[in-house]
XYZ file of C-alpha atoms in Angstrom:
602
model
C -55.804 -25.262 138.430
C -53.941 -26.638 135.257
C -56.399 -27.198 132.620
C -57.070 -30.934 131.226
C -55.323 -31.645 127.940
C -55.258 -34.391 125.378
C -51.759 -35.156 126.359
C -52.742 -35.588 130.068
C -55.730 -37.944 128.955
C -53.325 -40.146 127.206
C -50.910 -40.431 130.060
C -53.502 -41.037 132.301
C -54.764 -43.936 130.143
C -51.112 -45.153 129.614
C -51.179 -45.585 133.433
C -54.508 -47.419 133.219
C -53.147 -49.865 130.683
C -49.872 -50.520 132.874
C -51.960 -51.178 136.159
C -54.214 -53.411 134.066
C -51.633 -55.418 132.692
C -49.792 -55.908 136.012
C -53.566 -56.977 137.429
C -54.249 -59.803 134.794
C -50.858 -60.796 133.860
C -51.281 -61.581 130.299
C -47.624 -60.722 129.848
C -44.779 -60.411 132.190
C -44.234 -57.319 134.080
C -40.908 -56.255 132.450
C -42.459 -56.752 129.285
C -45.144 -54.162 130.189
C -42.285 -51.613 131.229
C -40.811 -52.436 127.811
C -44.090 -51.766 126.007
C -44.265 -48.318 128.107
C -41.006 -47.564 127.083
C -41.598 -47.991 123.194
C -45.315 -46.534 123.459
C -44.881 -43.363 125.028
C -42.337 -41.751 122.198
C -44.796 -43.260 119.695
C -47.469 -40.979 121.163
C -45.047 -38.040 121.317
C -45.424 -37.926 125.267
C -41.757 -38.120 126.011
C -38.850 -37.695 123.338
C -36.882 -40.861 122.168
C -33.870 -40.025 124.537
C -36.192 -39.724 127.616
C -37.954 -42.946 126.883
C -34.889 -44.779 126.891
C -32.990 -42.618 129.669
C -34.560 -45.223 132.442
C -31.829 -47.664 131.188
C -28.956 -45.160 132.035
C -30.599 -43.762 134.843
C -28.802 -43.246 138.183
C -31.159 -45.516 139.962
C -31.068 -48.418 137.399
C -26.943 -48.392 137.150
C -26.864 -48.220 141.234
C -29.175 -51.293 141.277
C -27.091 -53.316 138.832
C -23.804 -52.238 140.789
C -25.245 -52.800 144.247
C -26.563 -56.271 143.349
C -22.956 -57.413 142.188
C -21.500 -56.023 145.299
C -24.089 -57.984 147.183
C -23.165 -61.128 145.259
C -19.685 -60.534 146.055
C -20.117 -60.367 149.731
C -22.148 -63.497 149.830
C -19.861 -65.236 147.584
C -16.957 -64.655 150.151
C -19.116 -65.708 152.990
C -19.358 -62.255 154.400
C -22.967 -62.097 154.672
C -23.101 -65.770 156.220
C -21.120 -64.469 159.077
C -23.958 -61.936 159.712
C -26.679 -64.332 158.940
C -25.136 -67.009 161.327
C -25.687 -65.389 164.530
C -29.362 -64.582 163.382
C -30.175 -67.904 162.754
C -28.544 -69.421 165.937
C -30.873 -67.258 167.946
C -33.959 -67.731 165.665
C -33.349 -71.565 164.863
C -35.974 -73.214 162.529
C -38.725 -71.059 163.223
C -40.103 -69.121 160.199
C -41.830 -66.476 162.269
C -38.325 -66.120 164.231
C -36.280 -65.982 161.215
C -38.608 -63.280 159.499
C -38.435 -61.079 162.886
C -35.045 -61.065 162.937
C -33.653 -61.003 159.458
C -36.243 -58.279 159.018
C -34.976 -56.089 161.969
C -31.435 -56.643 160.556
C -32.399 -55.491 157.207
C -34.627 -52.598 158.365
C -31.496 -51.102 160.775
C -29.067 -51.479 157.444
C -31.682 -49.903 155.261
C -32.097 -46.789 157.580
C -28.397 -45.907 156.934
C -28.120 -46.953 153.263
C -30.365 -47.289 150.091
C -32.982 -49.819 150.907
C -32.314 -51.683 147.331
C -28.594 -52.194 148.713
C -29.801 -53.766 152.000
C -32.382 -56.075 150.192
C -29.885 -57.206 147.542
C -27.271 -57.723 150.131
C -29.407 -60.332 151.700
C -30.835 -61.905 148.724
C -28.584 -64.474 148.270
C -28.334 -65.431 151.961
C -32.059 -65.600 152.419
C -32.145 -67.946 149.259
C -29.845 -70.234 151.000
C -31.894 -69.994 154.125
C -34.774 -71.139 152.108
C -32.927 -74.059 150.645
C -31.510 -75.300 153.676
C -34.483 -75.175 156.238
C -37.134 -76.162 153.464
C -38.880 -72.973 153.884
C -40.932 -71.813 150.861
C -38.849 -68.812 149.459
C -42.270 -66.718 148.887
C -42.838 -66.764 152.801
C -39.413 -65.000 153.572
C -38.691 -62.642 150.727
C -41.904 -60.398 150.945
C -41.532 -59.596 154.627
C -37.655 -58.843 154.315
C -38.337 -56.765 151.500
C -41.135 -54.660 152.943
C -38.865 -54.255 156.106
C -35.937 -52.968 153.649
C -38.265 -50.243 152.596
C -39.861 -49.408 155.934
C -36.300 -49.311 157.177
C -35.686 -46.046 154.907
C -38.022 -44.216 157.349
C -36.236 -44.665 160.109
C -33.802 -41.903 159.711
C -33.544 -38.853 157.486
C -30.935 -40.393 155.319
C -32.768 -43.831 154.567
C -34.835 -42.916 151.581
C -34.311 -40.326 148.871
C -37.486 -38.828 149.684
C -36.690 -37.902 153.304
C -33.084 -36.810 152.097
C -34.939 -34.550 149.590
C -37.302 -33.288 152.167
C -35.324 -30.487 153.924
C -34.326 -29.030 150.602
C -37.746 -28.843 149.321
C -38.822 -26.832 152.585
C -36.091 -24.254 152.254
C -38.491 -21.855 150.029
C -40.980 -21.904 152.751
C -38.464 -21.203 155.340
C -39.444 -24.031 157.543
C -37.316 -25.412 160.204
C -35.375 -28.650 158.718
C -36.043 -31.937 160.409
C -32.939 -33.545 162.212
C -31.535 -36.953 161.535
C -33.514 -38.649 163.963
C -36.599 -36.749 164.113
C -38.523 -39.147 162.295
C -37.106 -42.355 164.124
C -39.952 -42.714 166.387
C -42.187 -43.040 163.625
C -39.987 -45.196 161.238
C -39.386 -47.732 164.204
C -43.491 -47.927 164.693
C -43.655 -48.457 161.002
C -41.032 -51.112 160.952
C -42.574 -53.007 164.026
C -45.975 -52.819 162.327
C -44.746 -54.144 158.997
C -43.448 -57.009 160.662
C -46.180 -57.654 162.982
C -48.480 -58.021 160.009
C -46.604 -60.945 158.653
C -45.877 -62.785 161.970
C -49.786 -62.630 162.524
C -51.225 -62.639 159.323
C -48.561 -64.082 156.966
C -50.511 -67.194 156.363
C -53.360 -65.299 155.198
C -51.617 -62.747 152.707
C -48.378 -64.666 151.720
C -48.332 -67.116 148.839
C -48.071 -70.503 149.689
C -44.669 -72.583 148.785
C -45.180 -74.134 145.543
C -44.066 -77.628 145.222
C -41.913 -78.958 142.455
C -43.907 -80.600 139.837
C -43.211 -84.637 139.611
C -41.530 -85.605 136.703
C -39.709 -88.887 135.450
C -36.529 -87.727 136.202
C -37.764 -86.682 139.859
C -39.167 -89.933 140.310
C -36.051 -91.599 139.130
C -34.173 -89.958 141.900
C -36.544 -90.743 144.822
C -34.879 -93.970 145.333
C -31.292 -92.129 145.226
C -32.647 -89.778 147.812
C -33.874 -92.485 150.131
C -30.547 -94.014 150.036
C -28.658 -90.898 150.722
C -31.265 -90.692 153.970
C -30.637 -94.131 155.122
C -26.535 -93.300 155.185
C -27.420 -91.032 158.240
C -25.937 -87.685 158.732
C -22.271 -86.312 159.968
C -21.283 -86.811 163.519
C -17.997 -85.899 165.315
C -16.000 -87.618 167.702
C -12.879 -87.776 169.665
C -10.888 -91.070 170.228
C -9.544 -91.761 173.787
C -5.598 -91.424 174.746
C -5.306 -94.860 175.062
C -7.173 -95.806 171.779
C -3.755 -97.351 170.211
C -2.649 -99.168 173.442
C -2.155 -103.030 173.209
C -4.131 -103.456 169.974
C -3.592 -103.812 166.180
C -3.764 -100.555 164.376
C -7.559 -99.376 163.617
C -8.090 -97.874 159.932
C -10.625 -96.183 158.095
C -11.704 -99.079 156.209
C -11.787 -101.225 159.580
C -14.480 -98.886 160.866
C -16.416 -99.016 157.881
C -16.534 -102.722 157.771
C -17.271 -103.199 161.639
C -19.905 -100.380 162.265
C -20.956 -99.127 158.554
C -19.777 -95.739 159.447
C -17.519 -93.317 156.967
C -14.866 -91.472 158.177
C -14.965 -88.303 156.138
C -12.280 -86.323 157.931
C -10.083 -86.375 160.861
C -7.579 -83.945 162.425
C -3.789 -85.221 162.042
C -1.736 -83.835 164.990
C -1.076 -81.183 166.064
C -4.134 -79.369 163.928
C -4.025 -80.943 160.360
C -7.516 -81.540 158.906
C -7.541 -84.348 156.592
C -10.769 -84.563 154.455
C -11.342 -87.907 152.699
C -8.752 -89.838 154.074
C -7.511 -93.022 152.758
C -8.952 -96.455 153.484
C -5.692 -97.440 155.098
C -5.277 -94.316 157.188
C -5.007 -95.136 160.920
C -6.946 -93.566 163.362
C -4.436 -92.410 166.413
C -5.164 -91.911 170.018
C -6.694 -88.577 171.075
C -7.785 -87.370 167.604
C -11.193 -85.681 166.262
C -12.774 -87.039 163.659
C -16.110 -86.994 161.664
C -18.162 -89.895 160.200
C -21.347 -90.471 158.187
C -23.325 -92.892 159.589
C -26.931 -93.643 161.364
C -27.084 -92.780 164.835
C -27.246 -96.541 166.278
C -24.435 -97.525 164.048
C -22.386 -94.285 165.568
C -23.325 -94.826 169.092
C -22.405 -98.349 168.905
C -19.030 -97.586 167.723
C -18.370 -94.904 170.303
C -19.661 -97.143 173.184
C -17.403 -100.132 171.999
C -14.471 -98.113 170.978
C -14.823 -95.698 173.844
C -15.076 -92.806 171.862
C -16.490 -89.430 172.951
C -19.493 -88.651 170.806
C -20.029 -84.852 170.373
C -23.360 -83.320 170.376
C -22.737 -81.226 167.249
C -20.177 -80.485 164.646
C -17.331 -78.429 166.005
C -13.939 -78.386 164.335
C -15.679 -79.453 161.103
C -18.582 -77.244 160.901
C -17.308 -75.245 158.178
C -16.156 -77.770 156.148
C -19.450 -79.878 156.311
C -21.689 -77.006 155.805
C -24.059 -77.044 153.125
C -22.465 -74.589 151.019
C -18.952 -76.267 151.502
C -19.557 -79.877 150.839
C -22.286 -82.569 150.482
C -23.283 -86.047 149.099
C -23.833 -86.939 145.522
C -24.636 -89.763 143.117
C -22.387 -90.466 140.370
C -22.849 -93.480 137.813
C -20.240 -95.453 136.196
C -20.559 -94.551 132.573
C -20.500 -96.860 129.543
C -16.830 -96.989 128.364
C -15.539 -95.650 131.781
C -12.212 -96.490 132.625
C -13.364 -97.226 135.957
C -15.367 -100.180 134.781
C -14.143 -103.368 136.036
C -11.720 -101.877 138.793
C -12.304 -101.841 142.398
C -12.630 -98.506 144.466
C -9.275 -99.306 146.359
C -7.711 -99.521 142.523
C -8.900 -96.368 141.369
C -8.135 -94.581 144.640
C -10.779 -91.666 144.644
C -9.691 -90.583 148.354
C -6.103 -90.198 147.235
C -6.831 -88.509 143.804
C -10.034 -86.246 144.848
C -10.304 -86.419 148.560
C -13.707 -87.487 148.044
C -15.135 -90.402 150.167
C -17.191 -93.315 148.789
C -20.396 -94.057 151.210
C -21.831 -96.779 149.347
C -22.415 -98.509 146.020
C -26.136 -99.189 144.551
C -26.294 -101.986 142.056
C -29.832 -103.440 140.887
C -31.770 -102.872 144.128
C -28.801 -103.931 146.399
C -26.947 -101.173 148.466
C -23.325 -102.070 149.314
C -21.868 -100.316 152.426
C -19.146 -102.514 154.093
C -16.656 -104.258 151.290
C -16.564 -101.208 149.223
C -13.087 -101.187 148.482
C -12.917 -104.673 146.946
C -16.137 -104.503 145.019
C -15.457 -104.331 140.921
C -17.368 -101.439 139.623
C -19.811 -102.201 136.947
C -21.272 -99.962 133.749
C -24.277 -98.507 135.567
C -23.464 -98.869 139.348
C -24.480 -95.907 141.372
C -21.483 -94.589 143.524
C -22.457 -92.154 146.424
C -19.890 -89.766 147.171
C -19.235 -87.199 149.835
C -16.476 -84.581 149.633
C -16.335 -80.753 149.214
C -17.855 -79.085 146.143
C -14.661 -78.027 144.719
C -13.354 -81.717 144.679
C -16.488 -83.038 143.417
C -16.209 -80.562 140.642
C -12.741 -81.871 139.759
C -14.089 -85.432 139.635
C -17.026 -84.545 137.583
C -14.773 -82.730 134.987
C -12.493 -85.729 134.761
C -15.354 -87.680 133.121
C -15.165 -91.063 134.457
C -18.514 -90.779 136.157
C -21.802 -89.291 135.358
C -23.133 -87.149 138.118
C -26.861 -87.339 138.234
C -26.900 -85.249 141.387
C -26.587 -81.482 139.971
C -23.676 -79.804 141.646
C -25.769 -76.621 142.190
C -24.297 -75.513 145.528
C -22.313 -72.312 145.714
C -18.337 -72.577 146.330
C -17.515 -69.731 148.740
C -14.174 -67.804 148.383
C -13.539 -66.911 152.158
C -10.060 -65.927 151.067
C -11.644 -62.864 149.245
C -13.624 -61.775 151.899
C -10.923 -58.863 152.660
C -11.028 -57.488 149.236
C -14.930 -57.731 149.216
C -14.922 -55.747 152.422
C -12.299 -53.072 151.050
C -14.325 -52.652 147.995
C -17.494 -51.895 149.727
C -15.773 -49.576 152.227
C -14.441 -47.699 149.028
C -17.666 -47.230 147.507
C -19.489 -46.113 150.930
C -16.480 -43.745 151.616
C -17.056 -42.234 148.200
C -20.427 -41.753 148.798
C -20.377 -40.186 152.052
C -16.756 -38.438 151.927
C -16.542 -37.343 148.460
C -20.510 -36.757 147.577
C -19.727 -38.327 144.334
C -22.900 -39.666 142.342
C -24.122 -42.890 143.879
C -24.006 -44.789 140.646
C -20.457 -43.976 139.957
C -19.483 -45.071 143.487
C -21.447 -48.257 143.439
C -19.933 -49.226 140.116
C -16.457 -48.518 141.308
C -16.835 -51.195 144.196
C -18.395 -53.467 141.691
C -15.649 -53.280 139.333
C -13.065 -53.387 141.994
C -14.615 -56.992 143.064
C -14.271 -58.080 139.740
C -10.554 -56.915 139.122
C -9.663 -58.227 142.374
C -11.495 -61.675 141.323
C -13.979 -61.756 144.193
C -16.516 -62.593 141.219
C -15.780 -63.330 137.809
C -17.338 -61.085 134.925
C -19.469 -63.802 134.103
C -20.597 -64.651 137.722
C -21.476 -60.548 138.002
C -23.642 -60.676 134.917
C -25.332 -63.881 136.180
C -26.126 -62.111 139.384
C -27.935 -59.390 137.978
C -31.727 -59.976 137.521
C -32.356 -58.010 134.206
C -36.167 -58.448 134.629
C -35.659 -55.785 137.041
C -33.415 -53.740 134.951
C -36.015 -53.665 132.257
C -38.966 -53.132 134.715
C -37.503 -49.844 136.209
C -35.987 -48.541 132.933
C -39.298 -48.889 131.268
C -41.335 -47.233 134.287
C -39.290 -44.499 134.562
C -40.352 -42.456 131.253
C -43.629 -43.059 132.484
C -43.107 -41.268 135.381
C -41.289 -38.530 133.165
C -44.319 -38.237 131.146
C -46.779 -37.957 133.958
C -44.625 -34.824 135.276
C -43.841 -33.667 132.134
C -47.342 -33.379 130.571
C -48.504 -31.696 134.036
C -50.794 -34.829 134.494
C -49.565 -35.084 137.991
C -50.045 -31.687 138.902
C -53.346 -31.875 137.816
C -54.552 -34.877 139.795
C -53.098 -33.456 142.866
C -54.729 -30.138 142.468
C -58.213 -32.042 141.849
C -57.951 -34.090 144.763
C -56.959 -31.164 147.176
C -59.510 -29.076 145.766
C -62.233 -31.600 146.271
C -61.480 -32.224 149.955
C -61.845 -28.455 150.779
C -61.399 -27.510 154.367
C -60.919 -30.207 156.746
C -59.461 -31.251 160.239
C -55.714 -31.470 160.384
C -55.646 -34.975 160.860
C -57.985 -35.524 158.143
C -55.715 -33.389 155.887
C -52.749 -35.450 156.683
C -54.556 -38.656 156.363
C -55.525 -37.460 152.668
C -52.128 -36.281 152.020
C -50.824 -39.760 152.760
C -53.225 -41.462 150.632
C -52.427 -39.192 147.781
C -48.681 -39.791 148.082
C -49.178 -43.383 148.303
C -51.160 -43.478 144.891
C -48.387 -41.219 143.379
C -45.623 -43.400 144.253
C -47.222 -46.677 142.961
C -47.250 -44.847 139.327
C -44.337 -42.741 139.378
C -41.102 -42.635 141.343
C -41.078 -41.683 144.920
C -38.667 -39.037 144.347
C -41.034 -37.484 141.644
C -43.979 -37.653 143.990
C -42.178 -36.124 146.722
C -40.663 -33.226 144.558
C -44.271 -32.386 143.156
C -46.287 -32.842 146.288
C -44.310 -31.189 148.915
C -44.827 -27.668 147.647
C -48.483 -28.288 147.047
C -49.337 -29.898 150.599
C -47.376 -27.103 152.259
C -49.517 -24.349 150.602
C -52.592 -26.541 151.434
C -51.553 -26.661 155.142
C -50.824 -23.100 155.280
C -54.256 -22.163 154.076
C -55.905 -24.866 156.320
C -53.865 -23.362 159.592
C -52.358 -26.916 159.836
C -48.425 -27.404 160.334
C -46.798 -27.383 157.026
C -43.852 -29.333 158.717
C -46.133 -32.200 159.309
C -47.778 -32.055 155.939
C -44.402 -32.189 154.204
C -43.162 -35.183 156.647
C -46.049 -37.013 155.739
C -45.239 -36.781 151.819
C -41.664 -38.033 152.836
C -42.701 -40.735 154.808
C -45.795 -42.132 152.629
C -44.045 -41.911 149.384
C -42.181 -45.285 150.843
C -45.921 -46.671 151.382
C -45.326 -48.526 147.992
C -46.397 -52.301 148.609
C -49.335 -52.948 146.478
C -47.395 -53.007 142.942
C -44.093 -54.060 142.085
C -42.945 -50.885 140.977
C -40.785 -50.350 143.665
C -37.055 -51.041 143.342
C -37.173 -53.680 146.264
C -40.283 -55.482 145.115
C -39.162 -55.523 141.532
C -35.722 -57.152 142.676
C -37.731 -59.863 144.981
C -40.119 -60.709 142.541
C -38.329 -62.881 140.295
C -36.436 -64.842 143.105
C -39.702 -64.993 145.246
C -41.762 -66.173 142.294
C -44.477 -63.696 143.105
C -47.205 -62.428 141.048
C -48.779 -59.097 140.735
C -51.816 -60.062 142.743
C -49.370 -61.454 145.568
C -48.196 -57.815 146.148
C -51.773 -56.812 145.965
C -53.052 -58.879 148.729
C -50.114 -58.261 151.027
C -49.415 -54.792 149.911
C -52.854 -53.607 150.602
C -53.060 -54.781 154.502
C -49.485 -53.406 154.916
C -50.496 -49.974 153.131
C -53.493 -49.501 155.338
C -51.500 -50.498 158.371
C -48.863 -47.948 157.252
C -51.135 -45.059 157.109
C -52.732 -45.796 160.358
C -49.704 -46.205 162.256
C -47.965 -43.097 160.364
C -50.932 -40.968 161.212
C -51.429 -42.029 164.888
C -47.673 -41.449 165.581
C -47.368 -38.342 163.999
C -50.657 -37.203 166.115
C -49.209 -38.636 169.336
C -45.442 -37.283 168.942
C -45.881 -34.097 166.972
């Protein structure tokens, strides 16, 4: 057994300091990681080059690249197409959304890096949270944990399992097949999801309500007006709509029924968004209007229109990510002051539809076109985010509603898919280093303008980068000084001769503890030779002992040190104690299910 040295004591003290600061949160976790990065070379526990090697490591560069690739896929709507069918089945139920998305992420994670699967779904989950008003903290942690658990389903799902067969070669043990671990992995995924479905309200942090502010209070009246305008409805005019009558215009329907036509289909199939007030409504055409249900149903009944249950032809154009309703105020010295909406002709110039004008407590909805605008009037507008951005840039109106909705680029979806395929082919076929392959895909998306370089920089969570970059040298110091070997030998010698099932449980706990403070790859490389020797001495199957290490190093939920946890910590607004609460429960369930499944199947 190695002798305890002063360097080992220093390393254990540094690990203790890091864990303590994670718990008390006196400083942010990325600052703790930078503290480790700076202190370790000052104490001569690592060299300066080793201290900063984490920032250029394969893992950190891969994370940066895969986040950019994920942002590109989301920007083109590729992820939305995958998430769409899931949401159709899940509906608005938080539990069903967690179950279906977690299963999807776990499946993807079983064949690719779990950080890649987690990053791929992050923007989509954020959009789901916003649209369905579900606190982001209720969604991200279950999905992130499922991405980690998905890595246990196949032998290529995580780095420790990929390494496992190579580490067993010196002992001449039979290698594991690709799906040998699948029964255990599937049980772990199911158990992890079940934890959040049944105990989520106890172990997940509650949603944080936004703090009230004067600006928020000022917008309450505006939001109430927007709500009173109703929602979009899709209708079809009858074939005899224009027979034996004067032409019916968009403006006439607004005056008569207080509904706003925001889109219609011109024969044969040309969609017009933001039609002009004098646009005629023809027979047998589809149109979409904004209005309250009672007004829309009255119009449909009196005009003989067919009212559809849901949006069909205009579903994509009126999705939250594509269009919306905003408030814009007529600014001082604006060119619009004193003019009517018909004179400024916003619909013709920008293809946006005025829905109402709010002036000193009075809402005008019918006679919009002939109402002279005054400085301070609030105009409620509906249009695509792209068109609203153009109107905002023109400067005659001050937008009080932030234009923060993403503008998707579906025309670039093919390029995004091609560069993702290029990166995966490079990994699978040509065996090039992962970081090089993924950065090639990320660069390809920037060159083909799936993302701009500024959008790529903005997509990266730099807190995650420095958190991982700072913890990697701590792992180097733990292995380099022999601290990890000393801890492992001490624990394994202390338990002595025990039943095989107890030995496997101890190995699982030991691997879990190691992977919280050092990388799962480092823990696997260090522990596999030790536990194989221990199993041989205890007349226990050494393959099972090695497999426990390969699986248990994925049991990294208690601290935000795993790449997926670090990635989701910022967007989910989690604290370290949130991971400790939920992670402790999931870790215990993980160990129990893993040992039980190994006992039953092997």
